[in-house]
Coordinates of C-alpha atoms in Angstrom, one line a residue:
Chain A
M1 CA -14.2 -47.6 63.0
N2 CA -10.7 -49.2 61.9
N3 CA -10.7 -52.3 63.6
A4 CA -11.4 -55.2 61.1
I5 CA -11.1 -57.8 63.4
S6 CA -11.4 -58.5 67.5
M7 CA -11.6 -60.6 70.1
K8 CA -12.6 -60.5 73.5
N9 CA -11.7 -62.8 75.8
I10 CA -11.6 -66.0 73.3
T11 CA -11.1 -69.1 74.5
K12 CA -11.2 -72.9 73.0
K13 CA -10.6 -75.8 73.9
Y14 CA -10.4 -79.7 72.4
N15 CA -12.0 -82.2 74.6
K16 CA -10.7 -80.9 78.1
K17 CA -7.5 -79.5 76.0
M18 CA -7.1 -75.8 76.4
V19 CA -6.0 -74.5 72.7
L20 CA -6.6 -70.5 73.2
D21 CA -6.8 -69.3 76.7
D22 CA -8.5 -66.2 77.5
I23 CA -7.2 -63.7 74.3
S24 CA -7.8 -61.0 73.4
I25 CA -6.1 -59.1 71.0
T26 CA -7.7 -56.6 67.5
F27 CA -6.0 -56.5 64.3
E28 CA -6.2 -52.7 62.8
K29 CA -7.0 -52.3 59.1
G30 CA -4.5 -52.2 56.5
K31 CA -1.9 -54.0 58.3
I32 CA 0.4 -56.9 57.4
Y33 CA -0.1 -58.9 60.6
G34 CA 2.6 -62.5 61.5
L35 CA 1.3 -65.0 63.9
L36 CA 4.2 -66.8 65.0
G37 CA 4.6 -69.3 67.4
P38 CA 5.4 -73.2 67.8
N39 CA 3.7 -76.3 66.1
G40 CA 0.5 -76.9 68.3
S41 CA 0.8 -73.1 70.2
G42 CA -2.8 -72.6 68.6
K43 CA -2.3 -70.7 65.8
T44 CA -4.6 -72.2 63.1
T45 CA -6.8 -72.6 66.0
L46 CA -7.1 -68.9 66.2
M47 CA -7.0 -68.7 62.1
K48 CA -10.0 -71.1 61.3
L49 CA -12.6 -69.4 64.1
I50 CA -11.4 -66.2 62.3
A51 CA -12.4 -67.5 59.3
G52 CA -16.1 -69.6 60.6
L53 CA -14.4 -72.8 60.3
H54 CA -14.4 -73.7 64.1
R55 CA -16.6 -72.4 67.4
P56 CA -15.0 -70.7 70.4
N57 CA -16.0 -72.1 73.7
S58 CA -16.3 -68.2 75.3
G59 CA -15.3 -65.1 74.3
E60 CA -17.0 -62.9 71.5
L61 CA -15.5 -62.4 68.1
N62 CA -15.7 -59.7 65.2
I63 CA -15.1 -59.6 62.0
G64 CA -15.9 -55.4 61.1
G65 CA -18.4 -54.7 63.6
M66 CA -19.8 -58.2 62.9
G67 CA -20.7 -61.2 64.6
V68 CA -18.7 -64.7 63.3
S69 CA -21.4 -66.5 61.0
Y70 CA -21.7 -67.8 57.3
Q71 CA -21.8 -64.0 55.9
T72 CA -18.5 -63.1 57.1
K73 CA -17.1 -65.9 55.3
A74 CA -17.3 -63.0 52.5
K75 CA -14.7 -61.0 54.0
V76 CA -12.1 -63.2 54.4
A77 CA -9.9 -66.1 52.4
Y78 CA -8.6 -68.3 54.5
L79 CA -5.9 -70.0 52.9
A80 CA -6.0 -73.4 55.0
T81 CA -2.5 -75.5 55.1
E82 CA -4.5 -78.6 54.6
N83 CA -5.5 -79.2 50.8
F84 CA -9.3 -78.1 51.0
L85 CA -9.9 -78.7 47.3
P86 CA -12.1 -81.8 46.4
G87 CA -9.5 -84.1 44.5
K88 CA -12.1 -85.3 41.7
F89 CA -12.1 -81.2 40.5
T90 CA -9.8 -80.0 37.9
L91 CA -8.6 -76.8 39.2
N92 CA -11.0 -75.3 35.8
Q93 CA -13.6 -76.1 38.2
C94 CA -12.6 -74.9 41.1
I95 CA -11.4 -71.9 39.7
D96 CA -15.8 -71.8 37.9
F97 CA -16.6 -73.0 41.8
F98 CA -14.7 -70.1 43.5
E99 CA -16.1 -67.8 40.5
D100 CA -20.3 -68.7 41.7
M101 CA -19.2 -68.8 45.5
Y102 CA -17.2 -65.3 46.2
P103 CA -18.1 -61.8 44.8
G104 CA -15.7 -60.0 43.2
F105 CA -13.0 -63.5 42.4
S106 CA -10.8 -62.9 40.0
K107 CA -11.2 -65.7 36.8
E108 CA -8.3 -64.0 34.7
K109 CA -6.5 -63.4 38.2
C110 CA -6.5 -66.3 38.9
C111 CA -5.4 -68.1 35.6
G112 CA -3.1 -65.2 34.9
L113 CA -1.3 -66.3 38.5
M114 CA -1.9 -70.2 37.3
N115 CA 0.6 -69.7 34.6
Q116 CA 3.1 -68.0 36.4
F117 CA 3.3 -71.0 38.9
S118 CA 3.0 -73.6 35.8
I119 CA 0.1 -75.1 36.4
D120 CA -2.3 -76.7 34.2
P121 CA -5.3 -75.8 34.8
T122 CA -7.3 -78.5 33.3
A123 CA -5.0 -80.8 35.3
K124 CA -7.7 -82.8 38.7
V125 CA -6.7 -82.0 41.7
S126 CA -5.7 -85.9 43.1
K127 CA -2.7 -85.9 40.1
L128 CA -0.6 -82.7 41.6
S129 CA 2.0 -83.1 43.8
S130 CA 1.4 -81.6 46.6
G131 CA 3.7 -78.0 46.2
M132 CA 1.3 -77.3 43.1
V133 CA -1.5 -78.5 45.1
A134 CA 0.1 -75.4 47.1
K135 CA 0.2 -73.0 45.0
A136 CA -3.5 -73.3 43.1
K137 CA -4.8 -73.3 46.3
L138 CA -2.7 -70.0 46.9
A139 CA -3.8 -68.4 43.1
L140 CA -7.5 -69.6 44.2
I141 CA -7.4 -67.3 47.7
L142 CA -5.1 -64.8 46.0
S143 CA -7.5 -63.8 43.3
R144 CA -10.4 -63.1 45.8
D145 CA -11.8 -59.6 46.0
A146 CA -11.6 -60.4 50.6
E147 CA -11.1 -57.5 53.6
I148 CA -9.5 -60.1 55.7
Y149 CA -6.4 -62.3 54.2
I150 CA -5.1 -64.8 56.2
F151 CA -2.8 -67.0 55.1
D152 CA -1.5 -70.4 57.5
E153 CA 1.7 -71.1 55.8
P154 CA 2.2 -70.0 52.2
L155 CA 4.9 -70.9 52.1
N156 CA 5.0 -74.7 52.5
G157 CA 5.6 -76.8 49.5
I158 CA 6.4 -73.9 47.4
D159 CA 9.4 -74.0 45.2
Y160 CA 12.8 -71.1 46.1
I161 CA 11.6 -69.4 42.6
A162 CA 7.8 -69.5 43.3
K163 CA 8.5 -68.0 47.0
N164 CA 8.9 -64.7 45.5
T165 CA 6.3 -64.8 43.4
V166 CA 3.8 -65.6 46.5
I167 CA 5.7 -62.8 49.0
E168 CA 5.2 -60.3 45.8
S169 CA 1.4 -61.3 45.4
I170 CA 1.1 -60.5 48.5
V171 CA 2.5 -57.0 49.1
N172 CA 1.3 -56.9 45.9
I173 CA -2.8 -57.1 46.7
H174 CA -2.4 -55.3 50.5
N175 CA -3.6 -52.0 50.8
E176 CA -5.2 -49.5 53.5
N177 CA -8.6 -52.0 53.8
K178 CA -7.6 -54.9 53.3
T179 CA -5.7 -57.1 56.2
F180 CA -3.4 -59.4 55.9
I181 CA -2.9 -62.3 58.7
I182 CA 0.1 -64.9 58.2
T183 CA 1.8 -67.5 60.0
S184 CA 5.0 -69.8 58.9
H185 CA 7.7 -71.4 60.5
M186 CA 10.0 -69.7 57.6
V187 CA 10.7 -66.2 59.9
S188 CA 13.3 -65.1 57.8
E189 CA 11.9 -65.1 54.3
I190 CA 8.9 -63.4 55.4
E191 CA 10.1 -61.4 58.1
N192 CA 9.9 -58.1 56.1
V193 CA 6.2 -57.9 55.1
F194 CA 4.9 -58.2 58.5
D195 CA 3.7 -54.7 59.9
H196 CA 2.6 -56.6 63.3
V197 CA 4.3 -59.4 65.2
I198 CA 2.0 -62.0 67.7
L199 CA 3.8 -64.3 69.3
I200 CA 2.0 -67.5 70.7
K201 CA 3.1 -69.4 73.1
D202 CA 0.4 -72.3 74.9
A203 CA -2.6 -71.3 74.1
K204 CA -1.4 -67.3 74.7
I205 CA -0.4 -64.3 73.3
I206 CA 3.5 -63.7 74.8
V207 CA 4.5 -60.7 72.3
D208 CA 1.8 -58.0 70.9
A209 CA 3.5 -55.6 69.1
D210 CA 4.6 -53.4 65.8
A211 CA 7.6 -55.3 63.8
D212 CA 10.0 -52.6 63.9
D213 CA 9.0 -51.9 67.6
L214 CA 9.7 -54.8 68.4
R215 CA 13.6 -55.1 66.0
N216 CA 14.4 -52.1 67.8
D217 CA 14.1 -52.9 71.0
R218 CA 15.2 -56.1 71.3
G219 CA 18.0 -55.1 68.6
M220 CA 17.6 -58.4 66.2
S221 CA 15.6 -59.4 63.7
I222 CA 12.0 -61.0 64.5
A223 CA 13.5 -64.6 62.8
D224 CA 16.3 -63.9 66.1
I225 CA 13.7 -62.9 68.4
Y226 CA 11.3 -66.1 67.3
V227 CA 14.1 -68.2 68.5
E228 CA 14.8 -66.9 71.6
E229 CA 11.5 -66.3 72.4
F230 CA 10.3 -70.8 71.8
K231 CA 14.2 -72.3 71.8
Q232 CA 12.8 -74.2 74.4
C233 CA 9.4 -75.3 72.7
Chain B
M1 CA -29.2 -72.8 46.5
L2 CA -29.2 -73.7 42.6
K3 CA -25.0 -72.9 42.3
L4 CA -25.1 -75.4 45.0
V5 CA -26.8 -78.0 43.9
K6 CA -24.9 -77.4 40.7
Y7 CA -22.0 -77.7 43.0
Q8 CA -23.3 -81.1 44.0
F9 CA -23.8 -83.0 41.1
I10 CA -20.5 -81.9 39.5
K11 CA -18.6 -83.4 42.9
N12 CA -21.5 -86.5 42.8
K13 CA -21.2 -87.3 38.8
Y14 CA -19.7 -90.4 39.4
A15 CA -21.9 -92.0 41.9
S16 CA -25.1 -89.9 39.2
L17 CA -23.3 -91.6 36.5
Y18 CA -23.2 -95.7 38.6
A19 CA -26.4 -94.8 39.4
V20 CA -28.2 -94.2 35.5
V21 CA -25.8 -97.5 34.5
A22 CA -27.1 -100.2 36.9
V23 CA -30.3 -98.9 35.7
L24 CA -29.2 -99.5 32.2
L25 CA -27.6 -103.1 33.0
I26 CA -30.7 -104.3 34.6
Y27 CA -32.5 -102.6 31.6
S28 CA -30.3 -104.6 29.4
G29 CA -30.4 -107.8 31.6
S30 CA -34.6 -107.8 30.3
F31 CA -34.2 -106.6 27.1
Y32 CA -32.0 -109.2 26.5
D33 CA -34.2 -111.4 28.1
G34 CA -37.7 -110.5 26.3
I35 CA -35.7 -111.0 22.9
N36 CA -34.2 -114.5 23.7
G37 CA -38.0 -115.4 24.5
N38 CA -37.3 -115.9 28.8
N39 CA -38.3 -114.2 32.0
L40 CA -37.5 -113.7 34.9
G41 CA -39.8 -116.9 36.5
L42 CA -41.8 -113.8 37.4
S43 CA -44.9 -112.4 34.6
G44 CA -47.5 -109.9 34.4
V45 CA -48.4 -107.3 37.8
F46 CA -45.4 -108.4 39.9
T47 CA -42.8 -108.1 37.9
D48 CA -43.8 -104.7 37.0
L49 CA -44.5 -103.3 40.3
I50 CA -40.8 -105.2 41.4
A51 CA -39.2 -103.1 38.8
I52 CA -40.9 -99.6 39.1
I53 CA -40.9 -99.8 43.1
G54 CA -38.1 -101.5 44.2
I55 CA -35.0 -101.1 41.6
P56 CA -35.1 -97.3 41.8
S57 CA -35.0 -97.8 45.9
L58 CA -32.0 -100.4 45.4
I59 CA -30.0 -97.9 43.2
M60 CA -30.5 -95.4 45.5
F61 CA -30.3 -97.1 48.8
S62 CA -26.9 -97.7 47.3
F63 CA -26.8 -94.3 45.9
C64 CA -27.0 -92.6 49.6
I65 CA -24.8 -95.0 51.1
F66 CA -21.8 -94.4 48.4
Y67 CA -23.3 -90.5 48.8
F68 CA -22.6 -90.5 52.7
I69 CA -20.1 -92.1 52.6
N70 CA -18.7 -89.9 50.7
F71 CA -20.1 -86.6 52.4
F72 CA -18.8 -87.1 56.4
G73 CA -15.4 -89.2 55.1
E74 CA -14.9 -85.4 53.8
I75 CA -15.4 -83.9 57.4
I76 CA -14.1 -86.5 59.2
N77 CA -10.7 -86.2 57.7
E78 CA -10.7 -82.5 58.3
K79 CA -10.2 -82.0 54.0
V80 CA -11.9 -80.9 50.8
Y81 CA -13.9 -78.5 52.8
M82 CA -14.2 -76.1 50.3
I83 CA -18.0 -76.3 50.4
Y84 CA -17.8 -74.7 54.3
M85 CA -15.5 -72.2 53.4
T86 CA -17.6 -70.4 51.3
P87 CA -20.2 -67.9 52.4
N88 CA -23.6 -70.2 52.5
S89 CA -25.0 -71.0 55.7
G90 CA -25.7 -74.9 57.1
Y91 CA -28.9 -75.2 56.3
K92 CA -28.4 -74.6 52.8
V93 CA -25.1 -76.9 52.5
V94 CA -27.1 -79.5 53.3
Y95 CA -30.5 -78.7 52.0
S96 CA -28.1 -78.8 48.6
G97 CA -27.4 -82.1 49.2
L98 CA -30.9 -83.1 50.0
L99 CA -31.7 -81.3 46.8
Y100 CA -29.6 -83.2 44.7
I101 CA -30.7 -86.7 45.7
I102 CA -34.1 -86.0 45.5
L103 CA -33.9 -84.9 41.8
T104 CA -31.5 -87.5 41.2
F105 CA -33.3 -89.7 42.5
I106 CA -37.1 -87.7 40.1
F107 CA -34.6 -89.0 37.5
I108 CA -34.0 -92.2 38.1
F109 CA -37.5 -93.2 38.7
V110 CA -38.3 -91.4 35.6
L111 CA -35.7 -93.3 34.1
V112 CA -37.0 -96.9 35.4
L113 CA -40.6 -95.9 34.2
I114 CA -39.9 -94.9 30.5
L115 CA -37.7 -98.2 31.1
Q116 CA -40.2 -100.5 32.0
G117 CA -43.0 -98.5 29.7
I118 CA -40.7 -99.8 26.4
Y119 CA -40.5 -103.5 27.6
S120 CA -44.1 -103.7 28.9
L121 CA -45.0 -102.3 25.2
N122 CA -42.4 -105.2 23.7
F123 CA -42.9 -107.7 25.7
P124 CA -46.6 -107.3 26.8
E125 CA -46.2 -111.3 27.8
Y126 CA -43.8 -111.3 30.6
S127 CA -44.9 -107.6 32.1
S128 CA -47.5 -105.1 31.5
I129 CA -48.3 -101.3 33.0
D130 CA -51.7 -101.6 32.4
A131 CA -51.7 -105.3 34.1
I132 CA -51.0 -102.7 36.9
L133 CA -53.6 -99.6 36.6
H134 CA -56.3 -102.3 36.2
A135 CA -55.5 -105.2 39.1
I136 CA -55.1 -102.0 41.5
E137 CA -58.6 -100.0 40.2
D138 CA -60.0 -103.5 39.8
Q139 CA -59.3 -105.1 43.6
G140 CA -55.9 -106.1 42.6
V141 CA -57.0 -110.5 41.8
Q142 CA -54.2 -111.3 39.8
I143 CA -52.3 -110.1 43.1
S144 CA -51.8 -112.7 45.8
I145 CA -51.9 -112.1 49.1
F146 CA -48.0 -113.0 49.3
E147 CA -46.9 -110.9 46.4
G148 CA -49.0 -107.7 48.8
L149 CA -46.5 -108.9 51.2
F150 CA -43.7 -108.4 49.9
I151 CA -44.5 -106.0 47.8
I152 CA -45.0 -103.8 51.1
F153 CA -41.7 -105.8 52.5
I154 CA -39.7 -104.7 49.6
I155 CA -41.0 -100.6 50.9
T156 CA -40.7 -101.2 54.0
F157 CA -37.3 -102.4 54.1
S158 CA -36.0 -100.0 51.3
L159 CA -37.7 -97.1 54.1
H160 CA -36.4 -98.7 56.4
V161 CA -32.3 -98.2 55.1
F162 CA -33.3 -94.9 53.8
I163 CA -34.0 -93.9 57.4
L164 CA -31.3 -95.3 59.1
I165 CA -28.8 -93.9 57.4
L166 CA -30.3 -90.7 57.8
C167 CA -30.4 -91.5 61.5
L168 CA -26.5 -92.5 60.6
T169 CA -26.2 -89.3 59.6
L170 CA -27.0 -86.9 62.4
C171 CA -25.2 -89.7 64.8
I172 CA -22.0 -89.6 62.9
I173 CA -22.5 -84.9 63.2
A174 CA -23.5 -85.2 66.4
D175 CA -20.6 -86.8 67.8
L176 CA -18.2 -84.5 65.5
T177 CA -19.8 -81.3 66.6
L178 CA -20.4 -81.9 69.8
D179 CA -18.0 -82.3 72.6
K180 CA -20.8 -84.7 74.6
G181 CA -20.3 -88.2 72.9
W182 CA -21.5 -90.7 74.8
F183 CA -24.8 -88.8 75.5
V184 CA -25.4 -87.7 71.2
S185 CA -24.6 -91.6 71.2
L186 CA -26.7 -92.4 73.1
M187 CA -29.7 -89.9 72.0
G188 CA -28.8 -90.6 68.8
L189 CA -28.9 -94.4 68.7
A190 CA -31.9 -94.2 70.5
T191 CA -33.7 -92.0 67.3
L192 CA -32.2 -95.4 65.0
F193 CA -34.6 -97.4 67.3
V194 CA -37.6 -95.1 67.8
I195 CA -37.6 -93.8 63.9
P196 CA -38.4 -97.1 62.3
E197 CA -40.2 -98.8 65.0
L198 CA -43.0 -95.5 64.6
Y199 CA -42.5 -96.7 60.9
I200 CA -43.5 -100.8 61.5
R201 CA -46.1 -99.7 63.7
M202 CA -47.7 -98.1 60.7
I203 CA -47.0 -100.2 58.6
E204 CA -48.5 -103.2 60.3
V205 CA -52.3 -101.1 59.3
I206 CA -51.5 -100.9 56.5
V207 CA -51.1 -104.8 56.3
Y208 CA -54.2 -105.2 58.4
Y209 CA -56.1 -103.4 55.6
L210 CA -53.9 -105.3 52.9
L211 CA -56.2 -108.3 54.0
I212 CA -58.9 -106.6 53.6
N213 CA -58.6 -104.7 50.7
L214 CA -55.6 -103.8 48.4
K215 CA -56.4 -100.6 47.1
V216 CA -56.7 -99.0 50.3
S217 CA -53.2 -101.0 51.5
L218 CA -51.1 -99.3 48.2
I219 CA -52.3 -95.8 48.5
L220 CA -52.3 -95.7 52.2
C221 CA -48.5 -97.4 52.2
S222 CA -47.1 -95.1 49.5
S223 CA -48.6 -91.7 50.9
I224 CA -47.6 -92.8 54.6
T225 CA -43.4 -93.9 53.3
F226 CA -43.5 -90.4 51.0
G227 CA -45.1 -87.9 53.5
F228 CA -42.5 -90.4 56.1
I229 CA -39.5 -90.3 54.4
I230 CA -40.5 -86.3 52.9
I231 CA -41.5 -85.2 56.8
V232 CA -37.2 -87.3 57.9
A233 CA -35.3 -86.4 55.4
V234 CA -36.2 -82.7 56.2
I235 CA -36.0 -82.6 59.6
I236 CA -32.5 -84.5 59.3
A237 CA -31.7 -82.2 57.4
T238 CA -32.2 -79.1 59.5
V239 CA -31.1 -80.8 62.5
A240 CA -27.5 -81.3 60.1
G241 CA -27.4 -77.8 59.2
Y242 CA -28.0 -75.9 62.7
L243 CA -25.3 -78.6 64.0
L244 CA -23.0 -77.7 61.0
E245 CA -23.5 -74.1 61.6
N246 CA -23.4 -73.8 64.6
K247 CA -21.3 -76.7 66.2
V248 CA -18.6 -78.0 63.7
N249 CA -15.1 -77.9 63.9
L250 CA -13.6 -78.2 60.8

């Protein structure tokens, strides 16, 4: 089976507000997906459903052939936009926690990335700037050995020089067995890594296409297509 | 599970430290009074019982409040959900929290027993564990009905607070996780009133026995309290685990 994730007629509501409306989509193994859309379009909800942090109201969601449960969390590495690290912890304690909880987590790799990002692992999370927290979260997630990596705005709060390191790190860990889903509003900076692009608007998918085919068909970059599709939002 | 409990201890180390410091502060005051020849106006069996039952209970209640406020603060703010991203079931996460509270409680209880033992050995004129044991053994002639009622009041009040916290916990989780606010709140409120009510009824039976036999009532009171607290805590933790596992949106 070549599908990493399959979603069938997924609907998600918050109270009465429809956030995802009858979404059906498959994510193939080994591809890097760009999930793009304006604020409030449902991207984060879709990612949290895959990460097992949200539950759909209806529909079927499978990860590697299994229904989403706490067990599938071992297969999914999710980088949230929020700071999910406890403020009382030092980064070393966060690293130990990840090592304890996730099989295949590489402590060496994480320390190496933190060093590359110039972060002191003995620092407390609450004492770090938002940019430093963003880098620390990235280092932790990138050091996991997962089948699916989900990055919600991985470039947010990251300085210009570190952005290239982030993109390089993503490309470096990518292989035919690892699937990536990335959202970013900085489309032009990251669009070159996308194999496939999904545009989401008002809780529905409006484009689901191969990135190169999309560029060739429309004769413009993904960033320009994004602007054209969402200029009224 | 052990890794999760270890995480709970690291995460809540300041709360645990607070509980230990509170016990040590209380006892340093008692020892200071003992050395200076003052007592608290209470002596013998009564002081010991109040200390052994009251101090760990009071510390644990404020400790539980601190713990649960922290726990739900994290979920409500949709922050710091690192633990819920791990491949552990909601049940495991909640049980690890419960186990952490129970282990801390046992530690505090043992610490109080040791300190109270030392205090009793050094200042037998103010306090004596032997006296408690003899009092219970000899049908407690040294304890008046009023003192006995007061002890039971402390146990009841303590457990009440604990149960209320647990019920409140259930209500908050339910409200957070189910999109049926009014129904869940109503059920939660009913639970808040019904569970302590049931407990009060049981305590009434004990008070009745107290009037006849102190030993029987103390044994009854402690067994029911222990059994009740364990059952309620496990039920609520299981429901909380189910909601976390199946309903929660973080």
